Structures are given as C-alpha cells and as structure tokens.
RNA sequence: GGCCCCAUCGUCUAGCCCGGCCUAGGACACCAGGUUUUCAUCCUGGCGACAGGGGUUCAAAUCCCCUUGGGGUCACCA
C-alpha cells in the first residue's frame, strides 16, 4: 500500500456536470491535495450516442470555475495520456484479447432477442434476472469458428464461484457472494467495451490508488474487483459516497430541483458558497462551524469521516449559506459579481452601469442584506430600471398600499407638498426628516404614507430606506411615479 | 422481488469506531420578542430527534440480533 497516491474524477460527457458529480470531484480533489497525491481527470466518452464535445467543454469549465484543478487530464496531458477513454480503446482491446485467450472471458452468441426473452421469463417466474450462461461452456474452437464465420458476439466475464471482498473507506469492508455477480458483458457486439471493463483497464494503466465515487457504483464494484484480480493487480481503495437526494428522498433528479452545477451558477450562487455547501453534504468540519473555505476543507478532509447516509439537498440552507457569503463581500466586489446578472436580465447594459458606478455601488450596498444570490439583486433592483408606467407592483406591496383607505388623498397631498422640495434634487436626509414631520402634522401613522409611497416608487413591499430610493430614482422619476400611482392605486 | 447500503430534531449534522463527561451539541427552517418608515440584516428566547423491540453491561445514541422504514442496483448507459 505504499504506491503513489493517485485519484481521479471520470465524468461522462453525456450531460451537464451534475451537482453530485461536482461533490465527488471535490472530495477526490481534496483528498489528493491533502495527502500530496495527484488528481487526474479522465473523460469517459465511450457512449458515442450521448457524448458531446460541448458537454465535455462545459464540464471542464465547471470544474475549473470551482477551482478544482487537475494535474493530468485531456487538456493538460500527462504521463498516462490519452485522457479520453475512446482514445484508449486499443489498450482495452488488448486487455480483452488477453482475457479471452486465458479463458477468463468468453464469447457469447446470444442475441438481444434471446436475452430479452430470458429476462421476461425470469421475471415471470420471479427469479433473479441474470445471464443464464448458455454460451459459457461453448468449446473454444467452436466459438472461434462461429466468430470467424461472422456471427456476432459479445465478450462476457466468466465469474467463478467464491466471495469477492474489497475495502471501502466509507462503508467498511465489503463482501459479495459471486453467485450474485452475473457473467457480465465486457465487450459489446460492435467491439466497444463497456464501462465496467474500461474503467478498470484505465484505472490500472493510470495507476489509480483511490476510487471515491457515488454509492450507485457500489454494486458494480465486485465486477471490477474480479477484473483487477484477473489482471493480477491490486485493487484501489474504494470509498462510496452517500447519495445526494432530492426532497422526495430519491437520488437527486430534475424532478425536484436543479441538478446541474451550471443551474446554480446561473442563479448567481457565489463560487465559494457552492463549494462550502458541497463540503457539508456528507461531511462536517467539527459539528459547529458551518462556514469555512475550501482551504480549511483540504486541511481537515478525510474520506473515513464521510457519513454513510444519503443527504437531502436542502436548497433553503444553501440559499442561507449563499447569503452569508454575499454579506461578506465588499460592495465593490459584490457589484462586479452582480453586474452580469442585471445585464443578463436585460435591465441595463454593462456600459450603462459603469457610467454610474458609484450610484450602483450604493444600491448594491443597500440591498446586500436582502439578497442571497447575485441573481436576486436583479429582482430587487429591477424597479430602478423599469419604465415609470411599467413598474411591477407586487401583490404584497399592493395589498399593503390598499390597506389604507385614504391612500389617494394622502399621496396626492404628499406629491404636491414634495414637488417644490425636490426641485433641486433629492436630499435624502432632508426629505426624510421633513416627511416624518409632515406625517406627524397630519396626525397620520407612518405606514399610512410609507406603504402606498413604497408601492408607488418601487412596487415592492420592503426594501432599503425609501428616501435613498428617491435619490437613486431622481426627482422627475419620483414625481412621475407618484402621479401614475394615483391612478394605479385607485 | 433478489442482492446491497443506510437509519440522531422537518432538513444538514456533532456525538458512535475507543460504552459513562449526553437531562444529546451546532446550523437551516419555523415560532415569539427586541431594533427599524417597510422588508431584510442583526440580537434574544422557544419548538424540536437517538425508528421499534430484544439482548450484552453496574451503565447504551454509542456494542450485538431481529423487526420496521428509506434508498441504491439488477443494460450490449456511465
């Protein structure tokens, strides 16, 4: 067990980077970083039907964005290149030929039709579904003859009776009765090897020492261990991570929420918040500290400390954590981070924002405690960019405004009172004090003015100081929105 | 259904491996109160769990067994 520490993350480019995959990558990466190992990225593109270059690019980009850098991989190369599984097919075929020659693998001429029928029959008889071994004992010469004659065949692994054991650093030592492991297909009839086969070939060639992956792979592991034994290789140390679950307690899927890392980036979760939250799925620093950086994670992470039970992906806690990170950002930094989201929303242009950067900084600084993602700033600040007649009045704001029977009269009087006082621009402090006095003089309660006023100006039920908002909007806009509100709040 | 995995507050978890310090700690959410022009932030307090049953032991959340519940997997996908 003194071989060099080498870990890998091996995504298949058949879709976006799954948030659970990101956690798997993070744990492998952290382990490698903590113990001075190498972190290898390998692309499992052996499913030509579903693999695409775009997905591959997006996955690499996503990992890089998270800061999970790899020492060897498809773009950076390395001593075990190539790092695309498809390009290693020559090696896979060598391994397969070797196993066939040694009788560890055998040709199976069963057609898909027969296999389907077999599965149906087994289900009807309520037997366990597994290959029945019809071609297992075909004479080698006959099998070779039929193959030469052009009959199509797959290569199956001949599982011998016994027990297969392996070390799992998360679950403890595992053992499976080989009776439960069927003679599985190693190489398809089109000559392409299957996942369980190539993953071992590549892990052997790349000298991978530790394999940490999702629990869904647990039952594949005996097949793979058997393969290591057939190759005369020591299997890696395994660690099967608990699954990340949806609110339905099933494996996280699109049914119950966003599953792709990209979805969370698009919503404007800060990078560090995502990383932090991922750390908390199945692992805890000390049971007390919730907020910590990836540096600290690397310093303390051990695969043995990972929990066994699956965890429900709690978006509420994620949002809270995200908000914590946002509140720790300086206005300047936060403004930069929010900018693209306002632009993406079509509220303004980057140039437009930069042209009044100090104004934007003030808005961001004031809204900071109300947003949990960068994207939420776009929701909260939309009123600042909306045409005066099209400010969205939200239901709760409208309800609050309409509570006051005298709202129109109050607003009309206030508008006329306000007009001369903002003629030279809005002085927040002065208007604020004068307005409070005005409300008191009229014997009103504060909300009687503030609620309709806030609705008129922002369309929102809550927000930063109203008089700051007035200054951001500017006197002409404020007056116009009040005039319009006289009709819209009727 | 077979096989496999899992089981502490609604949720994420600490404690479990090496039984006593646990009248089970923290966080999110929720509820109440305080601050505030509102919302939010912030502060204070509250609600809230060892799935059930048997053992072992002076002592069990911690060890063992069973039951129950949940999940994963049963492809010529990965």
Coordinates of C-alpha atoms (C1' of nucleotides) in Angstrom, one line a residue:
Chain A
X1 CA 0.0 0.0 0.0
X2 CA 2.9 2.3 -0.5
X3 CA 2.2 3.1 -4.1
X4 CA 1.8 6.7 -5.0
X5 CA -1.5 8.4 -4.2
X6 CA -3.4 8.9 -7.4
X7 CA -7.1 9.9 -7.6
X8 CA -9.3 10.6 -10.4
X9 CA -12.6 12.1 -11.5
X10 CA -14.1 10.5 -14.5
X11 CA -17.2 12.2 -15.8
X12 CA -19.0 11.1 -18.9
X13 CA -19.8 14.0 -21.2
X14 CA -23.4 12.9 -21.7
X15 CA -24.8 15.9 -19.9
X16 CA -24.1 18.9 -17.8
X17 CA -21.9 18.5 -14.7
X18 CA -24.2 17.2 -12.0
X19 CA -24.0 18.9 -8.7
X20 CA -23.4 15.5 -7.1
X21 CA -20.6 14.9 -9.6
X22 CA -19.1 18.2 -8.5
X23 CA -19.1 17.0 -4.9
X24 CA -17.5 13.7 -6.0
X25 CA -14.8 15.7 -7.8
X26 CA -14.4 18.0 -4.8
X27 CA -13.8 15.1 -2.4
X28 CA -11.4 13.3 -4.7
X29 CA -9.5 16.6 -5.3
X30 CA -9.4 17.5 -1.6
X31 CA -8.0 14.1 -0.7
X32 CA -5.3 14.3 -3.3
X33 CA -4.4 17.8 -2.2
X34 CA -4.4 17.0 1.4
X35 CA -2.1 14.0 1.1
X36 CA 0.0 15.2 -1.7
X37 CA -1.4 12.9 -4.3
X38 CA -2.2 13.5 -8.0
X39 CA -5.6 14.4 -9.2
X40 CA -6.4 13.1 -12.7
X41 CA -9.3 14.0 -14.9
X42 CA -10.4 11.4 -17.4
X43 CA -13.3 11.7 -19.8
X44 CA -15.5 8.6 -20.1
X45 CA -16.8 9.2 -23.6
X46 CA -17.4 5.6 -24.5
X47 CA -21.1 6.2 -25.2
X48 CA -20.8 7.8 -28.7
X49 CA -24.6 8.1 -28.8
X50 CA -24.8 10.6 -26.0
X51 CA -21.3 12.1 -25.6
X52 CA -20.7 15.5 -27.0
X53 CA -17.8 17.9 -27.1
X54 CA -19.9 20.7 -25.8
X55 CA -20.7 18.8 -22.6
X56 CA -17.1 17.9 -22.2
X57 CA -16.1 21.5 -22.5
X58 CA -18.8 22.6 -20.1
X59 CA -17.7 20.0 -17.5
X60 CA -14.0 21.0 -17.7
X61 CA -15.0 24.7 -17.5
X62 CA -17.3 24.0 -14.5
X63 CA -14.6 22.1 -12.6
X64 CA -12.1 24.8 -13.4
X65 CA -14.5 27.5 -12.2
X66 CA -14.9 25.7 -8.9
X67 CA -11.1 25.8 -8.6
X68 CA -10.7 22.0 -8.7
X69 CA -7.5 21.9 -10.7
X70 CA -6.2 18.7 -12.1
X71 CA -2.7 17.5 -12.5
X72 CA -3.4 15.3 -15.5
X73 CA -6.2 15.5 -18.0
X74 CA -7.4 15.8 -21.5
X75 CA -6.3 19.4 -21.9
X76 CA -3.1 19.4 -19.9
X77 CA -1.9 15.9 -20.8
X78 CA 0.3 13.9 -18.5
X79 CA 2.3 10.7 -18.3
X80 CA -0.7 8.4 -18.9
X81 CA -2.2 10.2 -21.9
X82 CA -4.5 10.0 -23.6
X83 CA -7.2 11.0 -21.1
X84 CA -10.1 10.4 -23.4
X85 CA -11.4 6.9 -22.9
X86 CA -12.3 6.5 -26.5
X87 CA -8.7 7.0 -27.5
X88 CA -7.6 4.2 -25.2
X89 CA -9.6 1.7 -27.0
X90 CA -6.5 -0.1 -28.3
X91 CA -5.4 -0.9 -24.8
X92 CA -8.9 -2.0 -23.9
X93 CA -8.9 -4.4 -26.8
X94 CA -5.5 -5.8 -25.7
X95 CA -6.8 -6.4 -22.3
X96 CA -9.9 -8.1 -23.7
X97 CA -7.9 -10.3 -26.0
X98 CA -5.7 -11.4 -23.2
X99 CA -8.7 -12.3 -21.0
X100 CA -10.3 -14.2 -23.9
X101 CA -7.1 -16.1 -24.6
X102 CA -6.8 -17.0 -20.9
X103 CA -10.4 -18.2 -20.8
X104 CA -11.4 -15.6 -18.3
X105 CA -13.6 -14.1 -20.8
X106 CA -15.7 -16.0 -23.3
X107 CA -17.7 -15.3 -26.5
X108 CA -21.4 -15.1 -26.1
X109 CA -23.5 -15.5 -29.2
X110 CA -26.9 -15.0 -27.6
X111 CA -28.9 -12.4 -29.5
X112 CA -30.6 -9.5 -27.9
X113 CA -33.9 -11.1 -28.6
X114 CA -33.0 -14.2 -26.7
X115 CA -31.7 -12.1 -23.8
X116 CA -34.9 -10.1 -23.7
X117 CA -36.9 -13.2 -23.7
X118 CA -34.8 -14.7 -21.0
X119 CA -35.3 -11.6 -18.9
X120 CA -39.1 -11.8 -19.4
X121 CA -39.2 -15.4 -18.5
X122 CA -37.1 -14.8 -15.4
X123 CA -39.4 -12.0 -14.3
X124 CA -42.5 -14.1 -14.9
X125 CA -41.0 -16.9 -12.9
X126 CA -40.0 -14.3 -10.3
X127 CA -36.4 -15.5 -10.5
X128 CA -33.5 -13.1 -10.2
X129 CA -32.6 -11.7 -13.6
X130 CA -29.2 -12.7 -14.8
X131 CA -27.5 -14.2 -17.8
X132 CA -28.1 -17.9 -17.7
X133 CA -24.7 -18.9 -19.0
X134 CA -25.7 -20.6 -22.2
X135 CA -22.5 -19.8 -24.1
X136 CA -20.3 -20.1 -21.1
X137 CA -19.1 -23.6 -21.9
X138 CA -19.0 -23.5 -25.6
X139 CA -15.9 -25.2 -26.9
X140 CA -13.2 -22.7 -27.7
X141 CA -12.8 -24.0 -31.2
X142 CA -16.5 -23.8 -32.0
X143 CA -16.7 -20.3 -30.6
X144 CA -13.7 -19.2 -32.7
X145 CA -15.2 -20.8 -35.8
X146 CA -18.6 -19.1 -35.3
X147 CA -16.8 -15.8 -34.8
X148 CA -14.8 -16.2 -37.9
X149 CA -17.9 -17.1 -39.8
X150 CA -19.1 -13.7 -39.0
X151 CA -21.6 -14.4 -36.3
X152 CA -21.9 -11.5 -33.9
X153 CA -20.9 -12.0 -30.3
X154 CA -20.2 -10.2 -27.0
X155 CA -17.4 -11.0 -24.6
X156 CA -18.5 -11.9 -21.2
X157 CA -16.5 -12.2 -18.0
X158 CA -16.5 -15.7 -16.5
X159 CA -17.4 -15.2 -12.8
X160 CA -16.1 -18.1 -10.7
X161 CA -17.7 -19.3 -7.5
X162 CA -16.4 -17.6 -4.4
X163 CA -16.6 -14.4 -2.4
X164 CA -15.3 -11.1 -3.5
X165 CA -14.1 -8.7 -0.9
X166 CA -12.8 -5.1 -1.0
X167 CA -12.0 -2.3 1.3
X168 CA -14.4 0.6 1.4
X169 CA -13.2 3.6 3.4
X170 CA -16.7 4.9 3.9
X171 CA -18.7 1.7 4.5
X172 CA -16.1 -0.6 5.9
X173 CA -15.1 -3.9 4.4
X174 CA -17.5 -5.2 1.9
X175 CA -18.0 -8.7 0.6
X176 CA -20.2 -10.1 -2.1
X177 CA -21.1 -13.7 -2.9
X178 CA -20.0 -14.2 -6.5
X179 CA -23.3 -16.0 -7.1
X180 CA -24.8 -12.5 -7.2
X181 CA -22.4 -11.4 -9.8
X182 CA -23.5 -12.5 -13.3
X183 CA -21.3 -13.1 -16.3
X184 CA -21.5 -9.5 -17.4
X185 CA -20.8 -8.2 -20.8
X186 CA -17.2 -6.7 -21.2
X187 CA -17.2 -6.0 -24.8
X188 CA -20.3 -5.3 -26.9
X189 CA -21.1 -7.0 -30.2
X190 CA -19.9 -3.9 -32.1
X191 CA -16.5 -4.4 -30.4
X192 CA -16.8 -1.5 -28.0
X193 CA -16.0 -2.3 -24.4
X194 CA -18.4 -1.5 -21.6
X195 CA -18.0 0.8 -18.7
X196 CA -17.2 -1.8 -16.0
X197 CA -14.4 -3.1 -18.2
X198 CA -12.8 0.1 -19.4
X199 CA -12.9 1.8 -16.1
X200 CA -10.7 -0.9 -14.6
X201 CA -8.4 -1.0 -17.6
X202 CA -7.8 2.7 -17.4
X203 CA -7.6 2.8 -13.6
X204 CA -4.9 0.1 -13.8
X205 CA -3.0 1.8 -16.6
X206 CA -3.2 5.2 -14.8
X207 CA -2.3 3.5 -11.5
X208 CA -5.2 5.0 -9.7
X209 CA -4.8 4.2 -6.0
X210 CA -8.1 5.5 -4.6
X211 CA -11.5 5.5 -6.1
X212 CA -14.1 7.7 -4.5
X213 CA -17.5 7.8 -6.3
X214 CA -21.2 7.7 -5.7
X215 CA -22.9 4.9 -3.9
X216 CA -24.7 3.9 -7.0
X217 CA -21.5 2.2 -8.1
X218 CA -21.3 0.0 -5.0
X219 CA -22.8 -3.0 -6.6
X220 CA -20.6 -2.7 -9.7
X221 CA -17.5 -2.9 -7.5
X222 CA -17.3 -6.7 -7.2
X223 CA -17.2 -7.0 -11.0
X224 CA -14.4 -4.6 -11.1
X225 CA -12.5 -6.2 -8.3
X226 CA -12.7 -9.5 -10.1
X227 CA -11.2 -7.8 -13.1
X228 CA -8.3 -6.5 -11.0
X229 CA -7.7 -10.0 -9.8
X230 CA -7.8 -11.3 -13.4
X231 CA -5.2 -8.7 -14.3
X232 CA -3.1 -9.6 -11.3
X233 CA -3.4 -6.1 -10.0
X234 CA -4.1 -4.8 -6.5
X235 CA -7.5 -3.1 -6.5
X236 CA -7.6 0.5 -5.3
X237 CA -9.0 1.7 -2.0
X238 CA -12.7 2.4 -2.6
X239 CA -14.9 4.9 -1.0
X240 CA -18.5 5.1 -1.9
X241 CA -20.0 8.4 -1.1
X242 CA -23.6 8.7 0.1
X243 CA -26.0 9.9 -2.4
X244 CA -27.4 13.4 -2.7
X245 CA -31.1 13.2 -2.5
X246 CA -34.0 15.3 -3.8
X247 CA -36.8 16.4 -1.5
X248 CA -38.5 13.1 -2.4
X249 CA -35.6 11.3 -0.8
X250 CA -34.7 9.7 -4.1
X251 CA -31.5 10.2 -6.0
X252 CA -31.3 13.9 -6.9
X253 CA -33.1 14.4 -10.2
X254 CA -34.6 17.2 -12.2
X255 CA -38.0 16.3 -10.8
X256 CA -37.4 18.1 -7.5
X257 CA -35.0 20.9 -8.5
X258 CA -31.9 22.0 -10.3
X259 CA -29.3 19.3 -10.7
X260 CA -26.6 20.9 -12.7
X261 CA -23.8 22.9 -11.3
X262 CA -24.5 25.4 -14.1
X263 CA -28.0 25.9 -12.9
X264 CA -26.6 27.3 -9.6
X265 CA -24.1 29.4 -11.3
X266 CA -26.8 30.8 -13.5
X267 CA -28.8 31.7 -10.4
X268 CA -25.8 33.5 -9.0
X269 CA -24.7 31.4 -6.1
X270 CA -21.1 32.5 -5.2
X271 CA -18.5 30.0 -6.1
X272 CA -17.2 29.7 -2.5
X273 CA -20.8 29.2 -1.2
X274 CA -21.3 26.3 -3.6
X275 CA -18.0 24.7 -2.6
X276 CA -18.8 25.2 1.1
X277 CA -22.3 23.7 0.7
X278 CA -20.9 20.7 -1.2
X279 CA -18.5 20.1 1.7
X280 CA -21.4 19.9 4.0
X281 CA -23.1 17.1 2.1
X282 CA -21.9 14.0 4.0
X283 CA -19.1 15.7 5.9
X284 CA -18.8 18.2 8.7
X285 CA -15.8 20.2 9.9
X286 CA -16.4 20.0 13.6
X287 CA -20.2 19.8 14.0
X288 CA -20.2 23.5 14.9
X289 CA -18.7 25.5 12.1
X290 CA -20.9 25.8 9.0
X291 CA -18.9 28.4 7.1
X292 CA -15.4 27.6 6.0
X293 CA -13.3 27.8 3.0
X294 CA -12.0 25.1 0.7
X295 CA -8.5 25.6 2.2
X296 CA -9.8 24.5 5.5
X297 CA -11.6 21.6 4.0
X298 CA -8.5 20.4 2.4
X299 CA -6.7 20.7 5.6
X300 CA -9.2 18.5 7.5
X301 CA -10.9 16.3 5.0
X302 CA -10.6 12.6 5.4
X303 CA -12.6 10.0 3.5
X304 CA -13.1 8.0 6.6
X305 CA -15.1 10.9 8.1
X306 CA -17.6 10.9 5.4
X307 CA -21.1 9.8 6.5
X308 CA -22.9 6.8 5.2
X309 CA -26.4 8.1 5.0
X310 CA -27.7 10.0 2.0
X311 CA -28.5 13.7 2.4
X312 CA -31.4 15.7 1.1
X313 CA -30.2 18.7 -0.8
X314 CA -31.7 21.5 1.2
X315 CA -32.0 24.5 -1.0
X316 CA -33.1 26.7 1.9
X317 CA -29.9 26.1 3.8
X318 CA -27.9 26.5 0.6
X319 CA -29.6 29.9 0.0
X320 CA -28.8 30.9 3.5
X321 CA -25.2 30.0 3.1
X322 CA -25.1 31.8 -0.1
X323 CA -26.4 34.9 1.6
X324 CA -23.8 34.7 4.2
X325 CA -21.1 34.8 1.5
X326 CA -22.8 37.7 -0.2
X327 CA -22.9 39.7 3.0
X328 CA -19.2 39.2 3.4
X329 CA -18.4 40.7 0.1
X330 CA -17.4 44.3 -0.1
X331 CA -19.8 46.5 -2.2
X332 CA -17.2 46.9 -5.0
X333 CA -16.8 43.1 -5.3
X334 CA -20.4 42.4 -4.9
X335 CA -21.3 45.0 -7.6
X336 CA -18.9 43.3 -10.0
X337 CA -20.4 40.0 -9.3
X338 CA -24.0 41.2 -9.7
X339 CA -23.4 43.2 -12.9
X340 CA -23.6 40.3 -15.3
X341 CA -26.9 39.2 -13.8
X342 CA -28.5 42.6 -14.3
X343 CA -27.3 42.6 -17.9
X344 CA -28.5 39.0 -18.5
X345 CA -31.9 40.1 -17.2
X346 CA -31.9 42.8 -19.8
X347 CA -32.3 45.6 -17.2
X348 CA -29.3 47.6 -18.4
X349 CA -26.0 47.3 -20.2
X350 CA -22.6 46.9 -18.7
X351 CA -21.6 50.3 -20.0
X352 CA -24.7 51.9 -18.7
X353 CA -23.9 50.6 -15.2
X354 CA -20.3 51.5 -15.3
X355 CA -21.3 55.0 -16.4
X356 CA -22.9 55.5 -13.0
X357 CA -20.8 53.1 -10.9
X358 CA -20.9 55.0 -7.6
X359 CA -24.7 55.0 -7.9
X360 CA -24.7 51.3 -8.5
X361 CA -22.3 50.7 -5.6
X362 CA -24.7 52.5 -3.3
X363 CA -27.7 50.4 -4.5
X364 CA -25.7 47.2 -4.1
X365 CA -24.5 48.2 -0.6
X366 CA -28.1 48.9 0.5
X367 CA -29.6 45.7 -1.0
X368 CA -26.8 43.4 0.2
X369 CA -28.5 42.2 3.3
X370 CA -31.6 41.3 1.3
X371 CA -30.2 39.1 -1.4
X372 CA -29.0 35.6 -1.2
X373 CA -27.7 35.2 -4.7
X374 CA -26.4 37.6 -7.3
X375 CA -29.4 36.9 -9.4
X376 CA -31.7 38.1 -6.6
X377 CA -30.2 41.6 -6.9
X378 CA -31.7 41.7 -10.4
X379 CA -35.1 41.0 -8.9
X380 CA -34.7 43.6 -6.2
X381 CA -33.3 46.3 -8.3
X382 CA -35.5 45.9 -11.4
X383 CA -37.7 48.8 -10.4
X384 CA -34.7 51.1 -10.7
X385 CA -34.6 50.4 -14.4
X386 CA -38.3 49.9 -15.2
X387 CA -40.2 52.4 -17.3
X388 CA -42.2 54.6 -14.9
X389 CA -45.6 53.3 -16.1
X390 CA -44.5 49.7 -16.0
X391 CA -43.1 49.3 -12.5
X392 CA -44.3 45.9 -11.4
X393 CA -46.5 46.2 -8.3
X394 CA -46.1 43.0 -6.4
X395 CA -49.1 41.6 -4.6
X396 CA -47.9 42.1 -1.1
X397 CA -46.9 45.7 -1.9
X398 CA -50.3 46.4 -3.4
X399 CA -52.1 44.8 -0.5
X400 CA -50.1 46.9 1.9
X401 CA -50.9 50.1 0.0
X402 CA -54.6 49.3 -0.4
X403 CA -55.0 48.7 3.3
X404 CA -55.1 52.5 3.7
X405 CA -58.4 53.9 2.6
X406 CA -57.0 57.4 2.4
X407 CA -54.1 56.4 0.3
X408 CA -55.0 58.5 -2.8
X409 CA -55.7 61.6 -0.9
X410 CA -52.5 61.2 1.2
X411 CA -50.4 60.5 -1.9
X412 CA -51.9 63.5 -3.8
X413 CA -51.2 65.9 -1.0
X414 CA -47.8 64.5 -0.4
X415 CA -47.0 64.8 -4.1
X416 CA -47.9 68.5 -4.1
X417 CA -46.0 69.0 -0.9
X418 CA -43.0 67.1 -2.2
X419 CA -42.8 68.7 -5.6
X420 CA -41.1 72.0 -4.6
X421 CA -38.9 70.3 -2.0
X422 CA -37.2 68.1 -4.6
X423 CA -37.0 70.7 -7.3
X424 CA -33.3 71.0 -6.8
X425 CA -32.7 67.2 -6.5
X426 CA -33.4 64.8 -3.7
X427 CA -31.6 65.3 -0.4
X428 CA -32.5 62.1 1.3
X429 CA -31.8 63.2 4.9
X430 CA -33.7 66.5 4.5
X431 CA -36.7 64.9 2.8
X432 CA -36.8 62.1 5.3
X433 CA -37.0 64.5 8.3
X434 CA -39.4 66.8 6.6
X435 CA -41.6 63.9 5.6
X436 CA -41.8 62.5 9.1
X437 CA -42.8 65.9 10.3
X438 CA -45.4 66.1 7.6
X439 CA -46.9 62.8 8.6
X440 CA -47.0 63.8 12.2
X441 CA -48.6 67.1 11.5
X442 CA -51.4 65.4 9.6
X443 CA -51.9 63.1 12.5
X444 CA -51.2 60.0 10.4
X445 CA -49.4 56.8 11.3
X446 CA -46.2 56.3 9.4
X447 CA -47.4 53.3 7.3
X448 CA -50.3 55.3 6.0
X449 CA -47.9 57.2 3.8
X450 CA -45.0 54.9 3.6
X451 CA -46.7 51.8 2.3
X452 CA -48.5 53.5 -0.6
X453 CA -45.4 55.5 -1.3
X454 CA -43.2 52.5 -1.4
X455 CA -45.5 50.7 -3.7
X456 CA -45.7 53.7 -6.0
X457 CA -42.0 54.1 -6.2
X458 CA -40.7 50.6 -6.1
X459 CA -43.6 48.2 -6.4
X460 CA -42.2 46.2 -3.5
X461 CA -43.4 45.7 0.0
X462 CA -39.9 46.1 1.5
X463 CA -36.6 47.5 0.7
X464 CA -33.9 50.0 1.6
X465 CA -34.7 53.4 3.0
X466 CA -37.3 55.0 0.9
X467 CA -35.6 58.3 0.7
X468 CA -32.4 56.7 -0.5
X469 CA -34.5 55.1 -3.2
X470 CA -35.9 58.5 -4.1
X471 CA -32.4 59.8 -4.6
X472 CA -31.5 56.9 -6.7
X473 CA -34.5 57.3 -8.8
X474 CA -34.2 61.1 -9.1
X475 CA -36.8 63.8 -8.6
X476 CA -38.5 63.7 -12.0
X477 CA -39.0 59.9 -11.8
X478 CA -40.3 60.1 -8.3
X479 CA -42.8 62.7 -9.2
X480 CA -43.9 60.9 -12.3
X481 CA -44.3 57.5 -10.5
X482 CA -46.4 59.3 -7.8
X483 CA -48.7 60.7 -10.5
X484 CA -49.0 57.3 -12.1
X485 CA -49.7 55.7 -8.8
X486 CA -52.6 58.0 -8.2
X487 CA -54.3 56.0 -11.0
X488 CA -52.8 52.6 -10.4
X489 CA -53.6 52.5 -6.7
X490 CA -57.2 53.7 -7.2
Chain B
rG1 C1' -38.9 -9.4 -5.9
rG2 C1' -33.1 -10.8 -5.4
rC3 C1' -28.7 -8.6 -3.7
rC4 C1' -26.5 -4.5 -1.4
rC5 C1' -26.4 0.1 1.6
rC6 C1' -28.5 3.2 5.3
rA7 C1' -31.3 4.9 10.0
rU8 C1' -29.8 11.2 15.8
rC9 C1' -34.6 17.4 15.7
rG10 C1' -38.9 18.8 9.4
rU11 C1' -33.6 19.4 6.9
rC12 C1' -27.9 19.3 7.1
rU13 C1' -25.2 17.3 11.0
rA14 C1' -21.8 16.6 16.0
rG15 C1' -21.6 12.6 19.4
rC16 C1' -21.0 6.3 17.7
rC17 C1' -15.2 3.2 15.8
rC18 C1' -12.3 3.6 21.6
rG19 C1' -19.9 2.5 26.1
rG20 C1' -20.3 6.7 31.4
rC21 C1' -18.5 13.9 30.8
rC22 C1' -25.4 13.5 26.5
rU23 C1' -31.2 15.9 31.4
rA24 C1' -28.0 14.5 23.1
rG25 C1' -24.5 20.0 20.9
rG26 C1' -24.5 23.3 16.4
rA27 C1' -26.8 25.1 11.8
rC28 C1' -31.0 25.9 8.3
rA29 C1' -36.2 26.3 8.5
rC30 C1' -40.2 27.5 11.8
rC31 C1' -42.5 30.4 16.1
rA32 C1' -42.2 34.6 19.7
rG33 C1' -39.8 39.1 21.3
rG34 C1' -36.3 43.4 20.5
rU35 C1' -34.3 47.1 16.8
rU36 C1' -36.5 49.6 12.1
rU37 C1' -40.6 54.0 7.8
rU38 C1' -41.1 48.6 5.4
rC39 C1' -38.6 44.2 4.0
rA40 C1' -34.1 42.3 5.3
rU41 C1' -29.9 42.2 8.4
rC42 C1' -28.7 41.8 13.5
rC43 C1' -29.7 40.3 18.8
rU44 C1' -32.6 37.3 22.5
rG45 C1' -35.7 33.2 23.5
rG46 C1' -38.6 28.9 22.1
rC47 C1' -40.2 24.5 19.5
rG48 C1' -37.8 20.1 18.0
rA49 C1' -34.5 13.8 17.4
rC50 C1' -31.3 8.9 19.4
rA51 C1' -37.3 4.4 14.2
rG52 C1' -39.3 0.0 17.3
rG53 C1' -38.2 -4.4 20.1
rG54 C1' -34.9 -7.7 22.3
rG55 C1' -30.2 -8.6 24.3
rU56 C1' -24.8 -7.6 26.5
rU57 C1' -23.3 -4.4 30.7
rC58 C1' -23.1 -1.5 37.0
rA59 C1' -24.0 1.8 32.7
rA60 C1' -26.0 2.1 25.5
rA61 C1' -27.5 7.3 21.0
rU62 C1' -22.9 4.6 21.3
rC63 C1' -21.7 -2.9 21.0
rC64 C1' -24.9 -7.4 19.1
rC65 C1' -29.5 -9.5 17.0
rC66 C1' -34.4 -9.0 15.0
rU67 C1' -38.3 -6.0 13.0
rU68 C1' -39.8 -1.7 10.5
rG69 C1' -38.8 2.1 7.3
rG70 C1' -36.0 4.5 3.4
rG71 C1' -32.6 4.2 -0.6
rG72 C1' -29.4 2.0 -4.4
rU73 C1' -28.9 -1.7 -8.1
rC74 C1' -30.4 -5.5 -11.2
rA75 C1' -28.5 -2.8 -19.7
rC76 C1' -24.5 -4.9 -25.4
rC77 C1' -25.6 3.5 -20.1
rA78 C1' -21.9 5.5 -17.3

